[in-house]
Short mmCIF file of C-alpha atoms and ligand atoms in Angstrom, two decimals:
data_model
loop_
_atom_site.label_atom_id
_atom_site.label_comp_id
_atom_site.label_asym_id
_atom_site.label_seq_id
_atom_site.Cartn_x
_atom_site.Cartn_y
_atom_site.Cartn_z
CA UNK A 1 45.70 -52.16 -7.02
CA UNK A 2 44.62 -55.48 -8.40
CA UNK A 3 43.39 -54.93 -11.94
CA UNK A 4 41.14 -57.30 -13.86
CA UNK A 5 42.33 -56.85 -17.41
CA UNK A 6 44.71 -55.07 -19.76
CA UNK A 7 43.03 -53.09 -22.50
CA UNK A 8 45.17 -52.77 -25.63
CA UNK A 9 44.60 -50.17 -28.35
CA UNK A 10 45.93 -50.27 -31.88
CA UNK A 11 45.56 -46.56 -32.39
CA UNK A 12 43.78 -44.31 -34.80
CA UNK A 13 45.34 -45.44 -37.99
CA UNK A 14 44.83 -43.63 -41.19
CA UNK A 15 44.80 -47.07 -42.75
CA UNK A 16 41.53 -48.33 -44.06
CA UNK A 17 40.07 -51.56 -45.36
CA UNK A 18 42.40 -54.44 -46.07
CA UNK A 19 45.55 -52.65 -44.85
CA UNK A 20 44.02 -52.04 -41.49
CA UNK A 21 43.01 -55.67 -41.24
CA UNK A 22 46.55 -56.87 -42.07
CA UNK A 23 48.00 -54.38 -39.66
CA UNK A 24 45.79 -55.48 -36.78
CA UNK A 25 46.35 -59.15 -37.37
CA UNK A 26 50.15 -58.73 -37.51
CA UNK A 27 50.13 -56.65 -34.33
CA UNK A 28 47.96 -59.26 -32.64
CA UNK A 29 50.43 -61.96 -33.61
CA UNK A 30 53.26 -59.94 -32.09
CA UNK A 31 51.28 -59.59 -28.87
CA UNK A 32 50.57 -63.32 -28.79
CA UNK A 33 54.22 -64.15 -29.39
CA UNK A 34 55.28 -61.96 -26.48
CA UNK A 35 52.80 -63.27 -23.92
CA UNK A 36 52.44 -66.87 -24.99
CA UNK A 37 54.29 -68.27 -21.98
CA UNK A 38 51.99 -66.33 -19.60
CA UNK A 39 48.81 -68.13 -20.71
CA UNK A 40 46.54 -65.12 -20.36
CA UNK A 41 43.03 -65.47 -21.81
CA UNK A 42 42.66 -63.04 -24.71
CA UNK A 43 39.54 -61.43 -26.11
CA UNK A 44 39.77 -59.66 -29.45
CA UNK A 45 37.21 -57.14 -30.68
CA UNK A 46 37.40 -55.27 -33.97
CA UNK A 47 39.54 -52.46 -32.59
CA UNK A 48 40.97 -53.74 -29.33
CA UNK A 49 42.39 -56.62 -27.38
CA UNK A 50 41.62 -57.47 -23.77
CA UNK A 51 43.90 -59.69 -21.73
CA UNK A 52 42.54 -61.21 -18.57
CA UNK A 53 45.12 -60.63 -15.86
CA UNK A 54 45.85 -63.50 -13.64
CA UNK A 55 48.56 -63.30 -11.07
CA UNK A 56 51.08 -61.73 -13.41
CA UNK A 57 52.70 -58.51 -12.27
CA UNK A 58 52.05 -55.27 -14.12
CA UNK A 59 55.78 -54.84 -14.67
CA UNK A 60 56.02 -58.12 -16.56
CA UNK A 61 53.06 -57.29 -18.80
CA UNK A 62 54.39 -53.82 -19.43
CA UNK A 63 57.80 -55.09 -20.44
CA UNK A 64 56.21 -57.58 -22.85
CA UNK A 65 53.83 -55.11 -24.48
CA UNK A 66 56.58 -52.54 -24.94
CA UNK A 67 58.16 -54.89 -27.47
CA UNK A 68 55.16 -54.78 -29.80
CA UNK A 69 55.37 -52.37 -32.71
CA UNK A 70 51.97 -51.23 -33.96
CA UNK A 71 50.63 -51.14 -30.42
CA UNK A 72 49.50 -47.61 -29.65
CA UNK A 73 48.67 -47.71 -25.94
CA UNK A 74 47.39 -49.91 -23.16
CA UNK A 75 45.75 -49.57 -19.76
CA UNK A 76 45.37 -51.74 -16.71
CA UNK A 77 41.62 -51.67 -16.06
CA UNK A 78 38.98 -52.63 -13.53
CA UNK A 79 35.98 -54.26 -15.16
CA UNK A 80 32.39 -54.19 -13.95
CA UNK A 81 28.80 -54.25 -15.25
CA UNK A 82 26.58 -51.23 -16.06
CA UNK A 83 25.31 -50.69 -12.54
CA UNK A 84 26.02 -47.12 -11.42
CA UNK A 85 26.61 -48.06 -7.77
CA UNK A 86 29.18 -50.66 -8.74
CA UNK A 87 30.88 -48.22 -11.08
CA UNK A 88 31.05 -45.54 -8.39
CA UNK A 89 32.43 -48.01 -5.80
CA UNK A 90 35.22 -49.08 -8.13
CA UNK A 91 36.06 -45.50 -9.14
CA UNK A 92 36.38 -44.53 -5.47
CA UNK A 93 38.54 -47.53 -4.66
CA UNK A 94 40.78 -46.89 -7.66
CA UNK A 95 41.32 -43.20 -6.95
CA UNK A 96 41.90 -43.78 -3.24
CA UNK A 97 44.50 -46.43 -3.91
CA UNK A 98 46.32 -44.95 -6.84
CA UNK A 99 46.37 -41.19 -6.32
CA UNK A 100 48.45 -40.14 -3.35
CA UNK A 101 48.99 -36.43 -3.92
CA UNK A 102 46.89 -33.36 -4.38
CA UNK A 103 46.56 -33.09 -8.13
CA UNK A 104 44.30 -31.66 -10.79
CA UNK A 105 41.71 -34.15 -11.90
CA UNK A 106 38.82 -34.88 -14.17
CA UNK A 107 36.38 -37.67 -14.91
CA UNK A 108 35.86 -38.66 -18.52
CA UNK A 109 33.11 -40.99 -19.64
CA UNK A 110 33.06 -42.65 -23.04
CA UNK A 111 29.80 -44.35 -23.82
CA UNK A 112 30.38 -46.65 -26.75
CA UNK A 113 27.20 -48.62 -25.92
CA UNK A 114 24.55 -46.52 -27.58
CA UNK A 115 21.57 -48.27 -25.91
CA UNK A 116 22.78 -47.08 -22.53
CA UNK A 117 20.16 -44.65 -21.17
CA UNK A 118 22.57 -41.78 -20.35
CA UNK A 119 24.89 -39.90 -22.69
CA UNK A 120 28.57 -39.62 -21.78
CA UNK A 121 28.13 -36.15 -20.35
CA UNK A 122 24.98 -37.02 -18.43
CA UNK A 123 26.73 -40.02 -16.95
CA UNK A 124 29.73 -37.96 -15.79
CA UNK A 125 27.40 -35.39 -14.22
CA UNK A 126 25.55 -38.14 -12.42
CA UNK A 127 28.55 -39.99 -10.99
CA UNK A 128 30.99 -37.14 -10.36
CA UNK A 129 29.43 -35.88 -7.10
CA UNK A 130 28.99 -39.44 -5.81
CA UNK A 131 32.66 -40.20 -6.47
CA UNK A 132 34.14 -36.89 -5.35
CA UNK A 133 32.48 -36.92 -1.94
CA UNK A 134 34.05 -40.29 -1.11
CA UNK A 135 37.60 -39.88 -2.29
CA UNK A 136 40.47 -39.13 0.08
CA UNK A 137 43.07 -37.16 -1.88
CA UNK A 138 42.35 -33.47 -2.31
CA UNK A 139 41.67 -33.12 -5.98
CA UNK A 140 41.10 -29.93 -7.90
CA UNK A 141 38.85 -30.31 -10.89
CA UNK A 142 40.49 -29.17 -14.10
CA UNK A 143 38.75 -30.34 -17.23
CA UNK A 144 41.21 -28.71 -19.63
CA UNK A 145 44.61 -29.92 -18.48
CA UNK A 146 44.30 -32.36 -15.58
CA UNK A 147 47.24 -34.31 -14.20
CA UNK A 148 45.04 -37.33 -13.61
CA UNK A 149 41.99 -38.49 -15.53
CA UNK A 150 39.59 -41.15 -14.38
CA UNK A 151 38.32 -42.89 -17.49
CA UNK A 152 34.98 -44.69 -17.48
CA UNK A 153 34.22 -46.56 -20.68
CA UNK A 154 30.75 -48.00 -21.03
CA UNK A 155 30.70 -50.71 -23.66
CA UNK A 156 27.98 -53.20 -24.42
CA UNK A 157 29.67 -56.13 -22.70
CA UNK A 158 31.05 -54.28 -19.64
CA UNK A 159 32.27 -51.05 -18.12
CA UNK A 160 36.03 -50.43 -18.01
CA UNK A 161 37.55 -48.07 -15.45
CA UNK A 162 41.15 -46.87 -15.37
CA UNK A 163 43.49 -43.97 -14.70
CA UNK A 164 46.49 -44.39 -16.96
CA UNK A 165 47.13 -44.81 -20.66
CA UNK A 166 50.58 -46.26 -21.12
CA UNK A 167 52.15 -45.35 -24.44
CA UNK A 168 53.17 -48.33 -26.58
CA UNK A 169 56.04 -48.14 -29.03
CA UNK A 170 53.60 -47.28 -31.81
CA UNK A 171 54.58 -47.40 -35.44
CA UNK A 172 53.68 -50.43 -37.55
CA UNK A 173 53.97 -54.15 -36.90
CA UNK A 174 57.31 -55.65 -37.90
CA UNK A 175 57.02 -57.15 -41.37
CA UNK A 176 54.22 -55.02 -42.76
CA UNK A 177 56.73 -52.79 -44.56
CA UNK A 178 58.69 -55.60 -46.24
CA UNK A 179 62.23 -56.84 -45.82
CA UNK A 180 65.49 -54.89 -45.62
CA UNK A 181 69.07 -55.68 -44.64
CA UNK A 182 70.68 -54.01 -41.65
CA UNK A 183 74.38 -53.26 -41.43
CA UNK A 184 74.88 -54.32 -37.86
CA UNK A 185 78.07 -53.43 -36.03
CA UNK A 186 78.61 -53.87 -32.31
CA UNK A 187 78.42 -50.10 -31.80
CA UNK A 188 75.71 -47.98 -30.21
CA UNK A 189 74.10 -46.67 -33.38
CA UNK A 190 73.18 -49.60 -35.60
CA UNK A 191 71.05 -51.45 -32.98
CA UNK A 192 69.09 -48.24 -32.37
CA UNK A 193 68.69 -47.80 -36.09
CA UNK A 194 67.42 -51.39 -36.26
CA UNK A 195 64.87 -50.73 -33.55
CA UNK A 196 63.56 -47.62 -35.30
CA UNK A 197 63.33 -49.40 -38.65
CA UNK A 198 61.54 -52.41 -37.13
CA UNK A 199 59.18 -50.09 -35.28
CA UNK A 200 58.34 -48.59 -38.64
CA UNK A 201 57.31 -52.04 -39.86
CA UNK A 202 60.44 -53.33 -41.58
CA UNK A 203 61.54 -56.92 -41.22
CA UNK A 204 65.33 -56.87 -40.93
CA UNK A 205 68.13 -59.30 -41.52
CA UNK A 206 71.46 -58.27 -40.02
CA UNK A 207 74.69 -58.26 -41.99
CA UNK A 208 77.88 -58.20 -39.96
CA UNK A 209 81.38 -57.95 -41.36
CA UNK A 210 83.71 -59.83 -39.09
CA UNK A 211 87.47 -59.72 -39.35
CA UNK A 212 88.51 -62.36 -36.83
CA UNK A 213 91.19 -63.16 -35.94
CA UNK A 214 92.43 -59.67 -36.88
CA UNK A 215 89.70 -58.32 -34.65
CA UNK A 216 88.67 -60.03 -31.44
CA UNK A 217 86.03 -62.71 -31.20
CA UNK A 218 84.41 -60.59 -28.48
CA UNK A 219 83.42 -58.05 -31.13
CA UNK A 220 81.34 -60.79 -32.77
CA UNK A 221 79.95 -61.79 -29.38
CA UNK A 222 78.66 -58.20 -29.05
CA UNK A 223 76.75 -58.58 -32.31
CA UNK A 224 75.24 -61.85 -31.11
CA UNK A 225 74.23 -60.37 -27.77
CA UNK A 226 72.71 -57.33 -29.48
CA UNK A 227 70.83 -59.62 -31.88
CA UNK A 228 69.33 -61.45 -28.90
CA UNK A 229 67.78 -58.14 -27.82
CA UNK A 230 66.60 -57.26 -31.34
CA UNK A 231 65.01 -60.71 -31.68
CA UNK A 232 62.43 -59.71 -29.06
CA UNK A 233 60.78 -57.35 -31.54
CA UNK A 234 60.41 -59.87 -34.37
CA UNK A 235 57.35 -62.02 -35.10
CA UNK A 236 59.09 -65.32 -34.32
CA UNK A 237 61.56 -63.99 -31.79
CA UNK A 238 64.40 -64.75 -34.17
CA UNK A 239 66.97 -62.39 -35.59
CA UNK A 240 68.99 -63.57 -38.56
CA UNK A 241 72.56 -62.38 -38.89
CA UNK A 242 74.48 -62.94 -42.09
CA UNK A 243 78.07 -63.20 -40.92
CA UNK A 244 80.42 -62.07 -43.68
CA UNK A 245 84.06 -63.21 -43.40
CA UNK A 246 85.75 -59.88 -44.06
CA UNK A 247 89.29 -60.49 -42.86
CA UNK A 248 90.90 -61.08 -46.25
CA UNK A 249 89.41 -57.93 -47.76
CA UNK A 250 90.22 -55.96 -44.62
CA UNK A 251 93.86 -57.07 -44.80
CA UNK A 252 94.18 -56.29 -48.50
CA UNK A 253 92.81 -52.81 -47.90
CA UNK A 254 95.17 -52.10 -45.01
CA UNK A 255 98.13 -53.34 -47.08
CA UNK A 256 97.41 -51.70 -50.43
CA UNK A 257 95.31 -48.60 -49.97
CA UNK A 258 96.73 -45.22 -48.88
CA UNK A 259 95.93 -44.66 -45.20
CA UNK A 260 93.59 -41.73 -45.67
CA UNK A 261 91.32 -43.85 -47.90
CA UNK A 262 91.24 -47.17 -46.03
CA UNK A 263 87.94 -46.50 -44.27
CA UNK A 264 86.28 -45.21 -47.44
CA UNK A 265 87.35 -48.24 -49.49
CA UNK A 266 86.39 -50.63 -46.69
CA UNK A 267 82.94 -49.15 -46.55
CA UNK A 268 82.57 -49.35 -50.31
CA UNK A 269 83.40 -53.04 -50.07
CA UNK A 270 80.82 -53.46 -47.30
CA UNK A 271 78.09 -51.85 -49.36
CA UNK A 272 78.96 -53.89 -52.45
CA UNK A 273 78.68 -57.08 -50.43
CA UNK A 274 75.54 -55.93 -48.65
CA UNK A 275 73.85 -55.19 -51.97
CA UNK A 276 74.68 -58.62 -53.37
CA UNK A 277 73.45 -60.36 -50.22
CA UNK A 278 70.29 -58.23 -50.16
CA UNK A 279 69.52 -59.14 -53.76
CA UNK A 280 69.98 -62.82 -52.99
CA UNK A 281 67.74 -62.62 -49.93
CA UNK A 282 65.03 -60.44 -51.42
CA UNK A 283 65.78 -57.47 -49.17
CA UNK A 284 64.77 -54.23 -50.87
CA UNK A 285 66.94 -51.74 -48.99
CA UNK A 286 69.92 -51.49 -46.63
CA UNK A 287 69.48 -49.85 -43.22
CA UNK A 288 72.56 -48.40 -41.49
CA UNK A 289 73.37 -46.61 -38.24
CA UNK A 290 74.97 -43.68 -40.04
CA UNK A 291 74.09 -40.09 -39.46
CA UNK A 292 75.47 -37.02 -41.11
CA UNK A 293 78.62 -35.57 -39.62
CA UNK A 294 79.33 -38.00 -36.79
CA UNK A 295 82.68 -39.21 -38.13
CA UNK A 296 84.92 -38.80 -41.20
CA UNK A 297 83.09 -41.53 -43.08
CA UNK A 298 79.81 -39.70 -42.61
CA UNK A 299 80.47 -36.38 -44.31
CA UNK A 300 78.35 -35.79 -47.38
CA UNK A 301 81.42 -36.28 -49.58
CA UNK A 302 82.11 -39.63 -47.90
CA UNK A 303 78.53 -40.79 -48.11
CA UNK A 304 78.53 -39.97 -51.80
CA UNK A 305 81.85 -41.70 -52.50
CA UNK A 306 80.81 -44.76 -50.51
CA UNK A 307 77.33 -45.27 -51.88
CA UNK A 308 78.54 -44.67 -55.43
CA UNK A 309 79.12 -48.44 -55.65
CA UNK A 310 75.51 -49.52 -55.09
CA UNK A 311 72.06 -48.95 -56.53
CA UNK A 312 70.03 -50.40 -53.66
CA UNK A 313 68.33 -47.73 -51.50
CA UNK A 314 70.17 -46.95 -48.26
CA UNK A 315 67.99 -46.03 -45.29
CA UNK A 316 69.52 -44.08 -42.40
CA UNK A 317 66.96 -43.80 -39.61
CA UNK A 318 69.45 -41.90 -37.39
CA UNK A 319 70.23 -39.26 -39.97
CA UNK A 320 69.02 -36.38 -37.83
CA UNK A 321 69.37 -37.81 -34.34
CA UNK A 322 71.55 -36.33 -31.59
CA UNK A 323 73.94 -38.79 -30.00
CA UNK A 324 72.30 -38.38 -26.59
CA UNK A 325 68.89 -39.31 -28.00
CA UNK A 326 70.45 -42.37 -29.62
CA UNK A 327 72.02 -43.36 -26.30
CA UNK A 328 68.69 -42.95 -24.50
CA UNK A 329 66.99 -45.32 -26.94
CA UNK A 330 69.84 -47.80 -26.73
CA UNK A 331 69.46 -47.89 -22.94
CA UNK A 332 65.72 -48.45 -23.30
CA UNK A 333 66.12 -51.36 -25.67
CA UNK A 334 68.86 -52.89 -23.55
CA UNK A 335 71.70 -52.73 -26.07
CA UNK A 336 73.75 -49.89 -24.56
CA UNK A 337 75.71 -51.94 -22.05
CA UNK A 338 76.59 -54.45 -24.76
CA UNK A 339 77.59 -51.77 -27.27
CA UNK A 340 80.02 -50.07 -24.88
CA UNK A 341 82.03 -53.24 -24.23
CA UNK A 342 85.50 -52.20 -25.36
CA UNK A 343 86.09 -54.52 -28.32
CA UNK A 344 86.95 -53.22 -31.73
CA UNK A 345 85.45 -54.38 -35.01
CA UNK A 346 86.89 -53.74 -38.45
CA UNK A 347 85.63 -50.17 -38.59
CA UNK A 348 87.20 -49.11 -35.35
CA UNK A 349 90.46 -51.07 -35.30
CA UNK A 350 93.51 -49.66 -37.12
CA UNK A 351 91.74 -46.39 -37.81
CA UNK A 352 94.06 -44.08 -39.79
CA UNK A 353 95.33 -40.95 -38.06
CA UNK A 354 93.92 -38.68 -40.74
CA UNK A 355 91.07 -40.29 -42.70
CA UNK A 356 89.96 -38.13 -45.57
CA UNK A 357 86.72 -36.26 -45.01
CA UNK A 358 86.45 -35.40 -48.69
CA UNK A 359 87.11 -38.57 -50.69
CA UNK A 360 86.49 -38.49 -54.43
CA UNK A 361 84.94 -41.26 -56.47
CA UNK A 362 87.79 -41.05 -58.96
CA UNK A 363 90.43 -41.72 -56.32
CA UNK A 364 88.37 -44.54 -54.81
CA UNK A 365 88.22 -46.30 -58.16
CA UNK A 366 91.90 -45.72 -58.77
CA UNK A 367 92.93 -47.11 -55.37
CA UNK A 368 90.66 -50.14 -55.65
CA UNK A 369 92.72 -51.02 -58.71
CA UNK A 370 95.69 -51.49 -56.36
CA UNK A 371 94.05 -54.63 -54.94
CA UNK A 372 94.46 -57.65 -57.14
CA UNK A 373 91.17 -59.40 -57.90
CA UNK A 374 89.17 -57.10 -55.65
CA UNK A 375 85.87 -58.15 -57.23
CA UNK A 376 86.74 -61.83 -56.79
CA UNK A 377 87.41 -61.24 -53.10
CA UNK A 378 84.01 -59.59 -52.81
CA UNK A 379 82.31 -62.53 -54.54
CA UNK A 380 84.16 -64.95 -52.31
CA UNK A 381 83.06 -63.13 -49.14
CA UNK A 382 79.44 -63.25 -50.31
CA UNK A 383 79.73 -66.96 -51.05
CA UNK A 384 81.23 -67.76 -47.66
CA UNK A 385 78.69 -65.79 -45.69
CA UNK A 386 76.94 -67.86 -43.04
CA UNK A 387 73.47 -67.37 -41.63
CA UNK A 388 73.27 -67.31 -37.85
CA UNK A 389 69.79 -67.57 -36.34
CA UNK A 390 69.77 -65.77 -33.01
CA UNK A 391 66.97 -66.12 -30.45
CA UNK A 392 66.53 -64.16 -27.21
CA UNK A 393 67.65 -67.16 -25.18
CA UNK A 394 70.37 -68.39 -27.56
CA UNK A 395 73.21 -69.58 -25.46
CA UNK A 396 76.19 -68.68 -27.60
CA UNK A 397 79.48 -67.96 -25.88
CA UNK A 398 82.10 -67.65 -28.59
CA UNK A 399 84.99 -67.38 -26.17
CA UNK A 400 84.30 -70.97 -25.16
CA UNK A 401 84.34 -72.12 -28.75
CA UNK A 402 87.88 -71.26 -29.75
CA UNK A 403 88.93 -68.40 -31.93
CA UNK A 404 88.08 -69.65 -35.37
CA UNK A 405 84.72 -68.37 -36.57
CA UNK A 406 84.31 -71.35 -38.83
CA UNK A 407 84.66 -73.73 -35.89
CA UNK A 408 82.38 -71.58 -33.81
CA UNK A 409 79.70 -71.60 -36.44
CA UNK A 410 79.96 -75.31 -37.02
CA UNK A 411 79.77 -76.14 -33.37
CA UNK A 412 76.71 -73.91 -32.87
CA UNK A 413 74.94 -75.38 -35.86
CA UNK A 414 75.71 -79.02 -35.18
P1 ATP B 520 77.84 -47.88 -34.77
O1 ATP B 520 77.78 -47.30 -33.42
O2 ATP B 520 76.54 -48.43 -35.24
O3 ATP B 520 78.99 -48.84 -34.94
P2 ATP B 520 79.40 -45.69 -35.66
O4 ATP B 520 78.96 -44.35 -35.24
O5 ATP B 520 80.49 -46.36 -34.90
O6 ATP B 520 78.14 -46.67 -35.73
P3 ATP B 520 80.72 -46.33 -38.13
O7 ATP B 520 81.66 -47.25 -37.45
O8 ATP B 520 81.24 -45.36 -39.11
O9 ATP B 520 79.81 -45.48 -37.15
O10 ATP B 520 79.64 -47.20 -38.88
C1 ATP B 520 78.54 -46.63 -39.49
C2 ATP B 520 77.57 -47.72 -39.84
O11 ATP B 520 78.15 -48.68 -40.70
C3 ATP B 520 77.14 -48.54 -38.63
O12 ATP B 520 76.10 -47.91 -37.92
C4 ATP B 520 76.69 -49.82 -39.28
O13 ATP B 520 75.42 -49.67 -39.85
C5 ATP B 520 77.71 -49.97 -40.39
N1 ATP B 520 78.87 -50.79 -39.94
C6 ATP B 520 80.04 -50.39 -39.45
N2 ATP B 520 80.84 -51.44 -39.15
C7 ATP B 520 80.17 -52.55 -39.48
C8 ATP B 520 80.44 -53.96 -39.43
N3 ATP B 520 81.61 -54.43 -38.96
N4 ATP B 520 79.50 -54.80 -39.84
C9 ATP B 520 78.32 -54.34 -40.32
N5 ATP B 520 78.00 -53.04 -40.40
C10 ATP B 520 78.91 -52.14 -39.99
MG1 MG B 521 81.01 -48.54 -35.39
#
């Protein structure tokens, strides 16, 4: 079916007044950012957006709109005037082309144009017999729970006719909720966590702890490739990653800390650094991909011992998620195949045989004393952190750039 327009809905927000206005304008900007290369004429009304479809495929539009947080739903629509015969003709054409099976069905009219001579119900009663006698598929009318609904919306400027409401990602536009840091590893969880936090309106800056050359450069490449996907959800299609050189700290921990505590102490160091960076960058919270119980570092005792070192709020969007649900989202956002590339980062390489599941704060503090100038090392890592700006089409192949991160960064930022 060749549709005329895409009708975009922001949703029934509880927000009122100024908030609603900010919300709609941020969502509109996200839409514009995602379709700007398509050059589609856009019409904005107080509660909707209409895009005039030219020869762009539905699949392309769908993929673009499914990156916009704050967008509630959208429909591909036929557009006509108020003439009943025209409306009936289009309804018949639409149903005959789009519905192939015998299904339950209803017609629903919404008359937003109050000067129109018929009410919604009167209009449905008038057109239903005219439509039903001309349609080919055998449809059973079911007004309570139909499989297919033919929507007819009569508005002042035109009548819109469609069959499907495609669910958008919903939530709030990225940015409306303020800025937070994201602990971004190359694993499956943290990109999904990022997506959920952005969808809830947070603007995120990634923090990645890289231990090259102790860990492979490919583990950093994963983070870059994941960031290219996350960039698609941001207002400027840019995702910032603060790359923390973590190798020295990592090495000191592996050398000086008893095996069962290495992961705990490493994570305490990560949070200390993340808090300092967040404060410098004006990020009000730290988002992680942790959930309760997944691994030794995510028992309640571990979470307590680890977050003992910081005061900044830690947000864990995946707290109650099942792994399979996380995997499903990661496939949808296109990060799964990157995350499963078999390269280890500092949290997964040299994992002790028996990490403690019940670390105590007292022991953590005692063991940290085994590392000379631990706090200086932390300060140094913060100071040497570099900001990488990643865009969806960034062409960064670290394996071509040698194995020194410093060189890689310099050559990318020349
Ligand atoms: P993920 O799949 O996101 O790596 P995970 O289940 O492997 O998570 P952990 O390795 O224990 O779990 O990491 C828990 C969280 O800590 C990650 O989701 C991420 O937020 C953060 N994290 C771990 N390693 C790093 C790293 N090298 N750089 C930045 N953040 C990290
Ligand atoms: Mg991990």
